[in-house]
CSV table of C-alpha atoms in Angstrom, one decimal:
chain,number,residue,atom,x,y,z
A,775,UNK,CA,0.9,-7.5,-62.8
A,776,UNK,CA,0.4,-4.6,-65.4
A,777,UNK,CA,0.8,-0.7,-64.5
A,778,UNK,CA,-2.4,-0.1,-63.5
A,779,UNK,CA,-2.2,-2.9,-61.0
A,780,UNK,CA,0.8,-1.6,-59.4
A,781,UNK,CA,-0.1,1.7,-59.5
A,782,UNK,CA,-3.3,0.2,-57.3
A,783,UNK,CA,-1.4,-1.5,-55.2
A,784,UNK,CA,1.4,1.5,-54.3
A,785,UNK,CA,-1.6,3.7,-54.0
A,786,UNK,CA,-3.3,1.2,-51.3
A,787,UNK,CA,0.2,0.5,-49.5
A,788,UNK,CA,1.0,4.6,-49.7
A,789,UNK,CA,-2.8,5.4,-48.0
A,790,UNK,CA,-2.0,2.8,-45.2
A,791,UNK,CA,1.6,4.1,-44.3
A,792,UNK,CA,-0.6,7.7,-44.1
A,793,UNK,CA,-3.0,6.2,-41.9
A,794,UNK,CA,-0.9,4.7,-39.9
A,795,UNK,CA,1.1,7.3,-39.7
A,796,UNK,CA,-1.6,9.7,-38.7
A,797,UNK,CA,-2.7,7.6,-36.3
A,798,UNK,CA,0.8,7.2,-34.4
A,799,UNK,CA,1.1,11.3,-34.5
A,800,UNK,CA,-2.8,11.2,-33.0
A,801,UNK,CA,-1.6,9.0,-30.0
A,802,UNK,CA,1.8,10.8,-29.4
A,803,UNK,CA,-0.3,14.0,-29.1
A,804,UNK,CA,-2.3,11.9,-26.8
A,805,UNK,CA,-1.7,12.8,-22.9
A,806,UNK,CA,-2.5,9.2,-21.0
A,807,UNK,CA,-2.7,9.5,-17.3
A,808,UNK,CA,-0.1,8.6,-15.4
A,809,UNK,CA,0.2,6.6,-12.1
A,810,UNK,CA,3.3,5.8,-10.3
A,811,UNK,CA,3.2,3.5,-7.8
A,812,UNK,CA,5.7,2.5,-4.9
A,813,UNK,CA,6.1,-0.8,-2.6
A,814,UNK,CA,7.9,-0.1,0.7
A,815,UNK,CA,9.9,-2.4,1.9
A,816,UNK,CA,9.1,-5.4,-0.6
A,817,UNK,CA,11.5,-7.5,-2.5
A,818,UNK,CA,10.5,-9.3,-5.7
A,819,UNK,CA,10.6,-12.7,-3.7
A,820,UNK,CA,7.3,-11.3,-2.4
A,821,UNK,CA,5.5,-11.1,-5.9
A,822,UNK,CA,4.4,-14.4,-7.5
A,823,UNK,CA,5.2,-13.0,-10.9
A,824,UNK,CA,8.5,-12.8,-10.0
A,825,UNK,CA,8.7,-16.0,-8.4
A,826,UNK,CA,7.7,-15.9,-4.9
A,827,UNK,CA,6.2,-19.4,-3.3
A,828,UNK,CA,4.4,-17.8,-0.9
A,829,UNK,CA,2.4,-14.9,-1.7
A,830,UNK,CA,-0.1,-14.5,-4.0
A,831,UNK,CA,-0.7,-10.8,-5.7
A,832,UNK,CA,-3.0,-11.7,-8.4
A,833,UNK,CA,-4.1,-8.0,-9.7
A,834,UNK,CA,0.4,-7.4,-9.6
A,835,UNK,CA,0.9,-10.4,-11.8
A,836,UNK,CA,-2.0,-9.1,-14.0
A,837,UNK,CA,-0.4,-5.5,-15.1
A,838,UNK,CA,3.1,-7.7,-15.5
A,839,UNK,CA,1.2,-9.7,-18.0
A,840,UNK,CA,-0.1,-6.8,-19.5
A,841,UNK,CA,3.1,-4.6,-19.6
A,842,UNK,CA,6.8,-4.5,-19.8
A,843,UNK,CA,8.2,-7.0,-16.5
A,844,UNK,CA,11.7,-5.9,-15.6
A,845,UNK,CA,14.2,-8.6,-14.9
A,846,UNK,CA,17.7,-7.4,-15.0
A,847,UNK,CA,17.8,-3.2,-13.9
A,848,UNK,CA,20.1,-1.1,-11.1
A,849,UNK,CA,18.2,0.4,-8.4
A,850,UNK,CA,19.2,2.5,-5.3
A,851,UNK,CA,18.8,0.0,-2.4
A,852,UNK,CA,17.3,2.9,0.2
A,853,UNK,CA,13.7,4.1,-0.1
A,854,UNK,CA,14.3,8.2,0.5
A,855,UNK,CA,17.2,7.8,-2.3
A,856,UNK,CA,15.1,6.1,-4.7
A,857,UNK,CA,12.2,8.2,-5.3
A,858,UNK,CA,14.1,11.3,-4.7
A,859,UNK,CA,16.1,9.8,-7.9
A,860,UNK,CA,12.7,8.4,-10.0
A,861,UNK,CA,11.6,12.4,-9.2
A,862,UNK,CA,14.7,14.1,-10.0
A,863,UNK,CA,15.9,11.3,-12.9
A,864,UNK,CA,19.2,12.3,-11.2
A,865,UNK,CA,21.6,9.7,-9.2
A,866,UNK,CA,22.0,10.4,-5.7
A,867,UNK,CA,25.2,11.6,-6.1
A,868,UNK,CA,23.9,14.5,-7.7
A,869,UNK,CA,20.8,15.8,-5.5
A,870,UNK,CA,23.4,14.5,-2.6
A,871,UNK,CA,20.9,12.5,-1.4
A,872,UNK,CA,23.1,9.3,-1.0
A,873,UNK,CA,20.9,8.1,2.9
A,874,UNK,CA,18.0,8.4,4.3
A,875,UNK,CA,19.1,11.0,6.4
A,876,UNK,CA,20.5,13.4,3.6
A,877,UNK,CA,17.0,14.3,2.0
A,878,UNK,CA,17.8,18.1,3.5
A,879,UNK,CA,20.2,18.7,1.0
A,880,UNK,CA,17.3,18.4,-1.7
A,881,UNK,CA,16.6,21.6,-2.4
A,882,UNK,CA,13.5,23.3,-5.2
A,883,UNK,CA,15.7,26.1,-6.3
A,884,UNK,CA,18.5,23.1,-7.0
A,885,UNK,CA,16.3,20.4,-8.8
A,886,UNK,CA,13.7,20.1,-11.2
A,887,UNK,CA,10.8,17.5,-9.8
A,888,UNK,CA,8.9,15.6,-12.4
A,889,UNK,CA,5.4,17.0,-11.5
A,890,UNK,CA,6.9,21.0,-12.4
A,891,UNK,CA,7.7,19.5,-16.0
A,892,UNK,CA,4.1,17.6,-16.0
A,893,UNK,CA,2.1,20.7,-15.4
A,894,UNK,CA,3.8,22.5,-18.0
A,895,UNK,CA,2.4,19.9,-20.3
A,896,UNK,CA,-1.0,20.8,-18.5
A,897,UNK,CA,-1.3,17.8,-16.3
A,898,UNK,CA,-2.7,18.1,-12.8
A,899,UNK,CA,-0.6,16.1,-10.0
A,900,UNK,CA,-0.5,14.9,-6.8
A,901,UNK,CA,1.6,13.1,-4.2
A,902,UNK,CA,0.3,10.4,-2.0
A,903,UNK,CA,1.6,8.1,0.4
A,904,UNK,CA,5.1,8.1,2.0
A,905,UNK,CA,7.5,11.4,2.2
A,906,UNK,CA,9.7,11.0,5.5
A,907,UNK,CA,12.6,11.1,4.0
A,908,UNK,CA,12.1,14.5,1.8
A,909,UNK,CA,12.8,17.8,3.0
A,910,UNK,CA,9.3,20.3,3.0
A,911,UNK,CA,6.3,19.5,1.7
A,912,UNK,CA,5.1,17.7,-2.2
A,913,UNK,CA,3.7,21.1,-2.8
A,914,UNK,CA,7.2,23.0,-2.3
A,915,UNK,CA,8.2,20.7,-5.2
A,916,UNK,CA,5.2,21.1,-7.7
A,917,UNK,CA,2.5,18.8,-6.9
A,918,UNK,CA,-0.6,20.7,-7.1
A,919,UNK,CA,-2.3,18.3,-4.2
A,920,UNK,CA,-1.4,15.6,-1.5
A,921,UNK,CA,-1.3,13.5,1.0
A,922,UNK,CA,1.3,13.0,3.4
A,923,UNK,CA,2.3,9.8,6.1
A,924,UNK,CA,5.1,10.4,7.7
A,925,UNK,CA,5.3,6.9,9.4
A,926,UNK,CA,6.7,3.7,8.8
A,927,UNK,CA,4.1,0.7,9.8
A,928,UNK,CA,1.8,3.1,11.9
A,929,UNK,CA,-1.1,2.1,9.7
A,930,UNK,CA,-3.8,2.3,12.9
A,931,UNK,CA,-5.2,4.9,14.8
A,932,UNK,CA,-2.8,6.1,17.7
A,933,UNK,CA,-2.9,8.9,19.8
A,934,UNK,CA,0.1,10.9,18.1
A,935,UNK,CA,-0.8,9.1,14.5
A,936,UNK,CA,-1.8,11.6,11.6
A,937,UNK,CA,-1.5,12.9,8.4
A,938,UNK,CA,-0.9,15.6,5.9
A,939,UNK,CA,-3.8,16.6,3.4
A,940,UNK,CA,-2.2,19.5,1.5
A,941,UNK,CA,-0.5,21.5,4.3
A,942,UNK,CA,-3.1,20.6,7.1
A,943,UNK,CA,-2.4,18.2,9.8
A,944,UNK,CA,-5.4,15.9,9.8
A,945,UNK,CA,-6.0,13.2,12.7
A,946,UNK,CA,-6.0,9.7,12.2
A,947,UNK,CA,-9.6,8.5,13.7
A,948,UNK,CA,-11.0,5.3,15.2
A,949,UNK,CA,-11.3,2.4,12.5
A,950,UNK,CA,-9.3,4.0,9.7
A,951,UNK,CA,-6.8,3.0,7.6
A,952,UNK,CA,-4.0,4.5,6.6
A,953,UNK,CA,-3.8,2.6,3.2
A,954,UNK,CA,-7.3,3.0,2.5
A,955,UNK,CA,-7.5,6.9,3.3
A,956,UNK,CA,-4.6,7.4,1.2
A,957,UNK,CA,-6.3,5.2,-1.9
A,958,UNK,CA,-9.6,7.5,-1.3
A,959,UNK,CA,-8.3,10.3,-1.5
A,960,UNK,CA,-6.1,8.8,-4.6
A,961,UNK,CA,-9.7,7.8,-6.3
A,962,UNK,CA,-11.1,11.3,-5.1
A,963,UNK,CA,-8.3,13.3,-7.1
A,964,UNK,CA,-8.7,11.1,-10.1
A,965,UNK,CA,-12.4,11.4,-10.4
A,966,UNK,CA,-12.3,15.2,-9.8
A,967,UNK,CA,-9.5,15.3,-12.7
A,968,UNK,CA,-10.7,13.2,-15.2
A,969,UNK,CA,-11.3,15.6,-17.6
A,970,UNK,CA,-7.4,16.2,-17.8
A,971,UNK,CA,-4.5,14.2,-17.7
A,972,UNK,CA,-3.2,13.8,-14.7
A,973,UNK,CA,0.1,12.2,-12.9
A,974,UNK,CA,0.0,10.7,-9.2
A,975,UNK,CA,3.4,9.5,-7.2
A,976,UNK,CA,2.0,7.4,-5.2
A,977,UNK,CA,4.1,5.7,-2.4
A,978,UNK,CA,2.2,2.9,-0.7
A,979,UNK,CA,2.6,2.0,2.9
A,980,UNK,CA,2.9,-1.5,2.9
A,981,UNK,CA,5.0,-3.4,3.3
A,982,UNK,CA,7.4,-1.2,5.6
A,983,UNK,CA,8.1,-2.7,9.5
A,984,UNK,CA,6.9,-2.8,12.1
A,985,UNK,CA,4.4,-4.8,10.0
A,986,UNK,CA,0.4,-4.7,11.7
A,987,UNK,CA,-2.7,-6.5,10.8
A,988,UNK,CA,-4.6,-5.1,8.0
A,989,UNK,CA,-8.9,-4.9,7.6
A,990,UNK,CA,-8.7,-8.2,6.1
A,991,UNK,CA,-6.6,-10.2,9.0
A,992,UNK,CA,-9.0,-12.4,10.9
A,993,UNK,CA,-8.8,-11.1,14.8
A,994,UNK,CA,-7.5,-14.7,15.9
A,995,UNK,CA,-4.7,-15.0,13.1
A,996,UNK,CA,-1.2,-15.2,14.6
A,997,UNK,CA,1.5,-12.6,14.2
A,998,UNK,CA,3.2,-14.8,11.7
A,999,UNK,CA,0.9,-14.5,8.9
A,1000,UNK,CA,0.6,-10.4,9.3
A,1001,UNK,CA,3.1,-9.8,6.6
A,1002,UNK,CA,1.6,-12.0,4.1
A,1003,UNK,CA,-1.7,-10.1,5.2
A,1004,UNK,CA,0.3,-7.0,3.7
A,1005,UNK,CA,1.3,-8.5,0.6
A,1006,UNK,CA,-2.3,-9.3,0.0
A,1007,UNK,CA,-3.7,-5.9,1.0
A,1008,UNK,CA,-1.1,-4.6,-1.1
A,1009,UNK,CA,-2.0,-6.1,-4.0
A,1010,UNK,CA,-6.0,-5.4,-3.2
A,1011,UNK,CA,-5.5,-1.8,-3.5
A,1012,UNK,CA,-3.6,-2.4,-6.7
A,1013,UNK,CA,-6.7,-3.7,-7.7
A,1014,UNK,CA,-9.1,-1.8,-6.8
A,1015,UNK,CA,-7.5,1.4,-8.1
């Protein structure tokens, strides 16, 4: 090779490190939307990908194909502990919210929630799904929007059963669902976003006891095959958002 051709040749390597370059800077400046999702209730041994003999969750297995699967990780073994600590990024023995029945020591003026830091960066958020366990309201702790079910397995209409849309009590009526209002109004906020970035929390109902039968359980199936009825449900919704 004479000078010319290595000149050429550093030249054409140079101009690809700059575009490559340029192009990693262009997608760290790039704000991706951002959806967190919670299972309640559900152990691994309930996801095929991980294993599990007798469930099926297809559109699951499909983003752990696509993604980073997590085999080996600590996590806090109580629901109200563990998103309190995915939100805060602190342990529980910092927020002191070590139960289920401590959330009232989480306080705004003492922690910082993920969705303050998120609309600083100009993203619009919103919680929706499960917050029994937290003290107040997903507004008093930055989310802009959201939905609120207090309940554990109280998917179907009862007389007592509602929700909370952004401060307002809201009844649950005949033939809803709580999993599906929650995912509608999930789809609603993301289409009425989409020109920003956004960032949803998003704790699901399923699978948390006492488990019920879902739209998709044949009236004649037996109690036994409810919670794999979940499972699937579940992972419908996964798919469908």
């Amino acid at each position: 090779m004479d000078r010319r051709e290595f000149l050429a040749g550093a030249a054409a390597a140079a101009a690809l490190l700059a575009t490559r370059r340029s192009a990693s800077l262009a997608a760290e400046r790039e704000r991706l939307n951002l959806i967190l999702i919670f299972a309640d209730d559900i152990g691994i041994g309930d996801i095929h990908c991980y294993g599990a003999d007798h469930y099926q969750t297809p559109n699951l297995d499909a983003l752990a194909a696509g993604g980073t699967r997590f085999e080996s990780c600590f996590s806090t073994p109580l629901c109200g502990p563990s998103r309190c600590q995915t939100l805060t990024g602190r342990y529980p023995f910092r927020t002191h919210m070590t139960s289920n029945s401590t959330g009232n020591l989480v306080k705004p003026a003492n922690e910082i929630f993920l969705p303050t830091v998120l609309k600083a960066a100009g993203y619009a958020t919103a919680s929706i799904g499960k917050w029994s366990q937290l003290p107040l309201q997903p507004g008093d702790f930055g989310f802009d929007e959201y939905l609120r079910f207090t309940g554990s397995g109280k998917y179907w209409p009862t007389q007592e059963q509602t929700y909370v849309l952004n401060g307002e009590n809201k009844p649950l009526h005949d033939g809803q669902y709580v999993p599906d209002v929650m995912h509608d109004f999930l789809v609603d906020f993301a289409t009425r976003h989409h020109d920003l970035p956004f960032y949803v929390h998003y704790p699901m109902a399923h699978c948390h006891g006492p488990i019920q039968r879902t739209p998709d359980t044949p009236a004649d199936a037996p109690r036994e095959r409810f919670y794999a009825d979940n499972v699937a449900y579940m992972d419908k919704l996964v798919g469908r958002l």
